[in-house]
PDB file of C-alpha atoms in Angstrom:
ATOM      1  CA  UNK A 336     -12.850  15.455 -27.214  1.00 74.00           C
ATOM      2  CA  UNK A 337     -10.446  15.065 -30.111  1.00 84.00           C
ATOM      3  CA  UNK A 338      -8.890  11.553 -29.814  1.00 80.00           C
ATOM      4  CA  UNK A 339      -5.351  12.883 -30.378  1.00 87.00           C
ATOM      5  CA  UNK A 340      -5.758  15.500 -27.647  1.00 87.00           C
ATOM      6  CA  UNK A 341      -7.211  12.814 -25.371  1.00 85.00           C
ATOM      7  CA  UNK A 342      -4.188  10.568 -26.011  1.00 88.00           C
ATOM      8  CA  UNK A 343      -1.710  13.373 -25.278  1.00 92.00           C
ATOM      9  CA  UNK A 344      -3.516  14.330 -22.051  1.00 92.00           C
ATOM     10  CA  UNK A 345      -3.618  10.678 -20.971  1.00 90.00           C
ATOM     11  CA  UNK A 346       0.101  10.303 -21.737  1.00 93.00           C
ATOM     12  CA  UNK A 347       0.998  13.383 -19.683  1.00 95.00           C
ATOM     13  CA  UNK A 348      -1.246  12.356 -16.785  1.00 94.00           C
ATOM     14  CA  UNK A 349       0.107   8.786 -16.752  1.00 94.00           C
ATOM     15  CA  UNK A 350       3.722   9.957 -16.592  1.00 96.00           C
ATOM     16  CA  UNK A 351       2.930  12.631 -14.009  1.00 96.00           C
ATOM     17  CA  UNK A 352       1.110   9.973 -11.941  1.00 95.00           C
ATOM     18  CA  UNK A 353       4.094   7.610 -12.115  1.00 96.00           C
ATOM     19  CA  UNK A 354       6.698  10.284 -11.298  1.00 96.00           C
ATOM     20  CA  UNK A 355       4.639  11.675  -8.401  1.00 96.00           C
ATOM     21  CA  UNK A 356       4.043   8.132  -7.112  1.00 95.00           C
ATOM     22  CA  UNK A 357       7.777   7.387  -7.195  1.00 96.00           C
ATOM     23  CA  UNK A 358       8.448  10.609  -5.295  1.00 95.00           C
ATOM     24  CA  UNK A 359       5.801   9.764  -2.699  1.00 94.00           C
ATOM     25  CA  UNK A 360       6.697   6.107  -2.169  1.00 93.00           C
ATOM     26  CA  UNK A 361      10.423   6.856  -2.290  1.00 94.00           C
ATOM     27  CA  UNK A 362      10.039   9.268   0.612  1.00 91.00           C
ATOM     28  CA  UNK A 363       7.893   6.755   2.456  1.00 89.00           C
ATOM     29  CA  UNK A 364      10.727   4.213   2.160  1.00 90.00           C
ATOM     30  CA  UNK A 365      13.188   6.871   3.330  1.00 89.00           C
ATOM     31  CA  UNK A 366      11.128   7.598   6.454  1.00 84.00           C
ATOM     32  CA  UNK A 367      10.502   3.939   7.321  1.00 83.00           C
ATOM     33  CA  UNK A 368      13.811   2.298   6.419  1.00 86.00           C
ATOM     34  CA  UNK A 369      16.401   5.077   6.798  1.00 85.00           C
ATOM     35  CA  UNK A 370      15.304   8.061   8.840  1.00 80.00           C
ATOM     36  CA  UNK A 371      13.499   6.115  11.570  1.00 76.00           C
ATOM     37  CA  UNK A 372      16.605   4.064  12.351  1.00 80.00           C
ATOM     38  CA  UNK A 373      19.032   6.981  12.123  1.00 82.00           C
ATOM     39  CA  UNK A 374      16.863   9.299  14.247  1.00 76.00           C
ATOM     40  CA  UNK A 375      16.813   6.732  17.071  1.00 77.00           C
ATOM     41  CA  UNK A 376      20.611   6.704  17.165  1.00 80.00           C
ATOM     42  CA  UNK A 377      21.028  10.511  17.324  1.00 77.00           C
ATOM     43  CA  UNK A 378      21.708  12.216  20.631  1.00 80.00           C
ATOM     44  CA  UNK A 379      19.623  15.205  21.817  1.00 77.00           C
ATOM     45  CA  UNK A 380      21.789  18.070  20.502  1.00 80.00           C
ATOM     46  CA  UNK A 381      22.282  16.378  17.121  1.00 82.00           C
ATOM     47  CA  UNK A 382      18.548  15.720  16.801  1.00 77.00           C
ATOM     48  CA  UNK A 383      17.862  19.346  17.692  1.00 78.00           C
ATOM     49  CA  UNK A 384      20.157  20.454  14.863  1.00 81.00           C
ATOM     50  CA  UNK A 385      19.255  17.853  12.211  1.00 81.00           C
ATOM     51  CA  UNK A 386      15.502  17.203  12.552  1.00 78.00           C
ATOM     52  CA  UNK A 387      14.294  20.818  12.061  1.00 81.00           C
ATOM     53  CA  UNK A 388      16.427  21.083   8.909  1.00 82.00           C
ATOM     54  CA  UNK A 389      15.847  17.658   7.356  1.00 85.00           C
ATOM     55  CA  UNK A 390      12.258  16.758   8.188  1.00 86.00           C
ATOM     56  CA  UNK A 391      10.376  19.820   6.860  1.00 87.00           C
ATOM     57  CA  UNK A 392      12.139  19.454   3.499  1.00 89.00           C
ATOM     58  CA  UNK A 393      11.580  15.712   3.261  1.00 89.00           C
ATOM     59  CA  UNK A 394       7.963  16.038   4.426  1.00 89.00           C
ATOM     60  CA  UNK A 395       7.356  18.796   1.847  1.00 93.00           C
ATOM     61  CA  UNK A 396       8.214  16.428  -1.013  1.00 93.00           C
ATOM     62  CA  UNK A 397       6.432  13.544   0.705  1.00 93.00           C
ATOM     63  CA  UNK A 398       3.117  15.350   1.069  1.00 93.00           C
ATOM     64  CA  UNK A 399       3.223  16.995  -2.375  1.00 96.00           C
ATOM     65  CA  UNK A 400       4.163  13.671  -3.944  1.00 96.00           C
ATOM     66  CA  UNK A 401       1.039  12.240  -2.307  1.00 95.00           C
ATOM     67  CA  UNK A 402      -1.110  15.153  -3.471  1.00 96.00           C
ATOM     68  CA  UNK A 403       0.071  15.033  -7.089  1.00 96.00           C
ATOM     69  CA  UNK A 404      -0.218  11.257  -7.238  1.00 96.00           C
ATOM     70  CA  UNK A 405      -3.830  11.543  -6.110  1.00 95.00           C
ATOM     71  CA  UNK A 406      -4.694  14.524  -8.341  1.00 96.00           C
ATOM     72  CA  UNK A 407      -3.220  12.994 -11.496  1.00 96.00           C
ATOM     73  CA  UNK A 408      -4.836   9.631 -10.674  1.00 94.00           C
ATOM     74  CA  UNK A 409      -8.292  11.178 -10.210  1.00 92.00           C
ATOM     75  CA  UNK A 410      -7.960  13.202 -13.423  1.00 92.00           C
ATOM     76  CA  UNK A 411      -6.733  10.174 -15.356  1.00 92.00           C
ATOM     77  CA  UNK A 412      -9.506   7.967 -13.982  1.00 89.00           C
ATOM     78  CA  UNK A 413     -12.106  10.617 -14.772  1.00 88.00           C
ATOM     79  CA  UNK A 414     -10.798  11.001 -18.312  1.00 89.00           C
ATOM     80  CA  UNK A 415     -10.557   7.286 -19.085  1.00 86.00           C
ATOM     81  CA  UNK A 416     -13.455   5.809 -17.146  1.00 84.00           C
ATOM     82  CA  UNK A 417     -16.049   8.556 -16.844  1.00 84.00           C
ATOM     83  CA  UNK A 418     -15.424  10.695 -19.921  1.00 83.00           C
ATOM     84  CA  UNK A 419     -14.694   7.549 -21.953  1.00 80.00           C
ATOM     85  CA  UNK A 420     -17.860   5.897 -20.537  1.00 79.00           C
ATOM     86  CA  UNK A 421     -16.055   2.636 -19.770  1.00 82.00           C
ATOM     87  CA  UNK A 422     -16.847   2.758 -16.065  1.00 84.00           C
ATOM     88  CA  UNK A 423     -19.889   0.496 -16.566  1.00 85.00           C
ATOM     89  CA  UNK A 424     -20.179  -3.058 -17.830  1.00 82.00           C
ATOM     90  CA  UNK A 425     -22.620  -1.658 -20.410  1.00 81.00           C
ATOM     91  CA  UNK A 426     -21.476   1.836 -21.590  1.00 76.00           C
ATOM     92  CA  UNK A 427     -25.118   2.959 -21.823  1.00 77.00           C
ATOM     93  CA  UNK A 428     -26.066   1.647 -18.371  1.00 75.00           C
ATOM     94  CA  UNK A 429     -26.063   4.888 -16.428  1.00 76.00           C
ATOM     95  CA  UNK A 430     -24.956   8.459 -16.026  1.00 83.00           C
ATOM     96  CA  UNK A 431     -21.155   8.404 -15.545  1.00 85.00           C
ATOM     97  CA  UNK A 432     -21.016  11.953 -14.116  1.00 85.00           C
ATOM     98  CA  UNK A 433     -23.616  11.139 -11.483  1.00 89.00           C
ATOM     99  CA  UNK A 434     -21.539   8.116 -10.465  1.00 89.00           C
ATOM    100  CA  UNK A 435     -18.368  10.218 -10.408  1.00 88.00           C
ATOM    101  CA  UNK A 436     -20.097  12.558  -7.940  1.00 91.00           C
ATOM    102  CA  UNK A 437     -21.224   9.544  -5.873  1.00 92.00           C
ATOM    103  CA  UNK A 438     -17.676   8.133  -5.866  1.00 92.00           C
ATOM    104  CA  UNK A 439     -16.217  11.493  -4.767  1.00 92.00           C
ATOM    105  CA  UNK A 440     -18.726  11.635  -1.886  1.00 95.00           C
ATOM    106  CA  UNK A 441     -17.813   8.041  -0.975  1.00 94.00           C
ATOM    107  CA  UNK A 442     -14.134   9.043  -0.914  1.00 94.00           C
ATOM    108  CA  UNK A 443     -14.714  11.998   1.411  1.00 94.00           C
ATOM    109  CA  UNK A 444     -17.143  10.232   3.747  1.00 95.00           C
ATOM    110  CA  UNK A 445     -15.027   7.082   3.580  1.00 93.00           C
ATOM    111  CA  UNK A 446     -11.937   8.860   4.859  1.00 93.00           C
ATOM    112  CA  UNK A 447     -13.871  10.455   7.726  1.00 94.00           C
ATOM    113  CA  UNK A 448     -15.274   7.048   8.722  1.00 95.00           C
ATOM    114  CA  UNK A 449     -11.878   5.340   8.283  1.00 94.00           C
ATOM    115  CA  UNK A 450     -10.143   7.978  10.399  1.00 91.00           C
ATOM    116  CA  UNK A 451     -12.793   7.744  13.138  1.00 94.00           C
ATOM    117  CA  UNK A 452     -12.489   3.948  13.244  1.00 95.00           C
ATOM    118  CA  UNK A 453      -8.688   4.033  13.401  1.00 90.00           C
ATOM    119  CA  UNK A 454      -8.762   6.568  16.258  1.00 88.00           C
ATOM    120  CA  UNK A 455     -11.579   4.890  18.206  1.00 92.00           C
ATOM    121  CA  UNK A 456     -10.384   1.277  18.084  1.00 92.00           C
ATOM    122  CA  UNK A 457      -6.966   0.655  19.610  1.00 88.00           C
ATOM    123  CA  UNK A 458      -6.636  -2.868  18.227  1.00 92.00           C
ATOM    124  CA  UNK A 459      -5.252  -2.151  14.734  1.00 89.00           C
ATOM    125  CA  UNK A 460      -6.195  -5.598  13.386  1.00 94.00           C
ATOM    126  CA  UNK A 461      -9.835  -5.176  14.426  1.00 95.00           C
ATOM    127  CA  UNK A 462      -9.933  -1.604  13.082  1.00 94.00           C
ATOM    128  CA  UNK A 463      -8.476  -2.724   9.750  1.00 93.00           C
ATOM    129  CA  UNK A 464     -10.900  -5.647   9.536  1.00 96.00           C
ATOM    130  CA  UNK A 465     -13.833  -3.251   9.995  1.00 96.00           C
ATOM    131  CA  UNK A 466     -12.427  -0.935   7.323  1.00 95.00           C
ATOM    132  CA  UNK A 467     -11.957  -3.861   4.926  1.00 95.00           C
ATOM    133  CA  UNK A 468     -15.574  -4.927   5.476  1.00 96.00           C
ATOM    134  CA  UNK A 469     -16.722  -1.387   4.686  1.00 96.00           C
ATOM    135  CA  UNK A 470     -14.527  -1.390   1.565  1.00 95.00           C
ATOM    136  CA  UNK A 471     -16.133  -4.686   0.504  1.00 96.00           C
ATOM    137  CA  UNK A 472     -19.542  -3.052   1.001  1.00 95.00           C
ATOM    138  CA  UNK A 473     -18.579  -0.154  -1.265  1.00 95.00           C
ATOM    139  CA  UNK A 474     -17.237  -2.637  -3.821  1.00 95.00           C
ATOM    140  CA  UNK A 475     -20.553  -4.515  -3.811  1.00 95.00           C
ATOM    141  CA  UNK A 476     -22.480  -1.236  -4.107  1.00 94.00           C
ATOM    142  CA  UNK A 477     -20.479  -0.248  -7.188  1.00 93.00           C
ATOM    143  CA  UNK A 478     -20.709  -3.743  -8.684  1.00 92.00           C
ATOM    144  CA  UNK A 479     -24.392  -4.549  -8.165  1.00 91.00           C
ATOM    145  CA  UNK A 480     -26.072  -1.158  -7.964  1.00 90.00           C
ATOM    146  CA  UNK A 481     -23.679   0.896 -10.088  1.00 88.00           C
ATOM    147  CA  UNK A 482     -23.060  -1.904 -12.614  1.00 89.00           C
ATOM    148  CA  UNK A 483     -19.351  -1.022 -12.758  1.00 89.00           C
ATOM    149  CA  UNK A 484     -17.161  -3.235 -14.957  1.00 89.00           C
ATOM    150  CA  UNK A 485     -14.592  -5.573 -13.398  1.00 87.00           C
ATOM    151  CA  UNK A 486     -11.613  -3.446 -14.458  1.00 89.00           C
ATOM    152  CA  UNK A 487     -13.367  -0.319 -13.219  1.00 90.00           C
ATOM    153  CA  UNK A 488     -14.070  -1.942  -9.848  1.00 92.00           C
ATOM    154  CA  UNK A 489     -10.398  -2.793  -9.361  1.00 92.00           C
ATOM    155  CA  UNK A 490      -9.379   0.737 -10.285  1.00 91.00           C
ATOM    156  CA  UNK A 491     -11.899   2.212  -7.835  1.00 93.00           C
ATOM    157  CA  UNK A 492     -10.563   0.054  -4.999  1.00 93.00           C
ATOM    158  CA  UNK A 493      -7.141   1.516  -5.822  1.00 92.00           C
ATOM    159  CA  UNK A 494      -8.622   5.023  -5.833  1.00 93.00           C
ATOM    160  CA  UNK A 495     -10.200   4.430  -2.421  1.00 93.00           C
ATOM    161  CA  UNK A 496      -6.958   3.101  -0.914  1.00 92.00           C
ATOM    162  CA  UNK A 497      -4.913   5.861  -2.568  1.00 93.00           C
ATOM    163  CA  UNK A 498      -7.293   8.510  -1.240  1.00 94.00           C
ATOM    164  CA  UNK A 499      -7.042   7.144   2.283  1.00 93.00           C
ATOM    165  CA  UNK A 500      -3.254   7.085   2.012  1.00 92.00           C
ATOM    166  CA  UNK A 501      -2.991  10.616   0.568  1.00 94.00           C
ATOM    167  CA  UNK A 502      -5.399  12.094   3.109  1.00 93.00           C
ATOM    168  CA  UNK A 503      -3.514  10.296   5.891  1.00 91.00           C
ATOM    169  CA  UNK A 504      -0.381  12.120   4.766  1.00 91.00           C
ATOM    170  CA  UNK A 505      -2.097  15.519   4.840  1.00 92.00           C
ATOM    171  CA  UNK A 506      -4.545  15.106   7.741  1.00 90.00           C
ATOM    172  CA  UNK A 507      -2.702  12.800  10.164  1.00 87.00           C
ATOM    173  CA  UNK A 508       1.023  12.470   9.421  1.00 87.00           C
ATOM    174  CA  UNK A 509       1.854  16.068   8.466  1.00 88.00           C
ATOM    175  CA  UNK A 510       0.086  17.771  11.435  1.00 87.00           C
ATOM    176  CA  UNK A 511       1.686  15.270  13.836  1.00 85.00           C
ATOM    177  CA  UNK A 512       5.132  15.715  12.296  1.00 85.00           C
ATOM    178  CA  UNK A 513       4.891  19.508  12.589  1.00 85.00           C
ATOM    179  CA  UNK A 514       4.365  19.138  16.345  1.00 85.00           C
ATOM    180  CA  UNK A 515       7.229  16.627  16.590  1.00 82.00           C
ATOM    181  CA  UNK A 516       9.583  18.939  14.677  1.00 81.00           C
ATOM    182  CA  UNK A 517       8.607  21.903  16.884  1.00 83.00           C
ATOM    183  CA  UNK A 518       9.190  19.880  20.070  1.00 81.00           C
ATOM    184  CA  UNK A 519      12.557  18.623  18.803  1.00 79.00           C
ATOM    185  CA  UNK A 520      13.643  22.136  17.797  1.00 79.00           C
ATOM    186  CA  UNK A 521      12.722  23.327  21.299  1.00 80.00           C
ATOM    187  CA  UNK A 522      14.840  20.547  22.791  1.00 78.00           C
ATOM    188  CA  UNK A 523      11.923  18.720  24.413  1.00 79.00           C
ATOM    189  CA  UNK A 524      11.046  15.096  23.673  1.00 76.00           C
ATOM    190  CA  UNK A 525       7.884  14.808  21.577  1.00 73.00           C
ATOM    191  CA  UNK A 526       4.824  13.058  22.977  1.00 74.00           C
ATOM    192  CA  UNK A 527       5.157   9.286  22.423  1.00 72.00           C
ATOM    193  CA  UNK A 528       1.518   8.999  21.314  1.00 74.00           C
ATOM    194  CA  UNK A 529       2.136  11.698  18.714  1.00 71.00           C
ATOM    195  CA  UNK A 530       5.213   9.858  17.411  1.00 71.00           C
ATOM    196  CA  UNK A 531       3.182   6.633  17.144  1.00 70.00           C
ATOM    197  CA  UNK A 532       0.377   8.456  15.323  1.00 71.00           C
ATOM    198  CA  UNK A 533       2.807  10.095  12.885  1.00 68.00           C
ATOM    199  CA  UNK A 534       4.385   6.716  12.191  1.00 67.00           C
TER     200      UNK A 534
END
């Protein structure tokens, strides 16, 4: 690829990644530090009027902020690390596209395993400890078998955590919130387990 074109694409992807990340994390702060406290103080009729109007709009930007942060991050990582062949300690050590495919499979399978662990084990500390051990295993796989460079390893840990977070938004939080919004609009209290899961 022409180096100037590469630089322009990287510039656009970096800024898009930052802006989308701000949008995503900003909404996360809104939900955790503003909306959660305000929603608790609202009475039934006010909740019935406010939640169906506010939450779908806020959740729209929240989930698309997550999606675009992930998409731009994956494209940027692919461009810099795999296309640029700097994913390995030695640039001639292996096939970067094969390892990109392996990493994408790890991301998909990893989320399925993570989600199963978090649903199966009620003790959140134990569930997180298991997930961290599995993450350490993936790290060691990429370091010793894949021969990834130190910088590349750190980036891939970020990609794994970002993927889990983005898929949580789309596969856990959003479906739960849709049910909560529907229950609130109908004037019935949402299931407490569903509220905990969405949180």
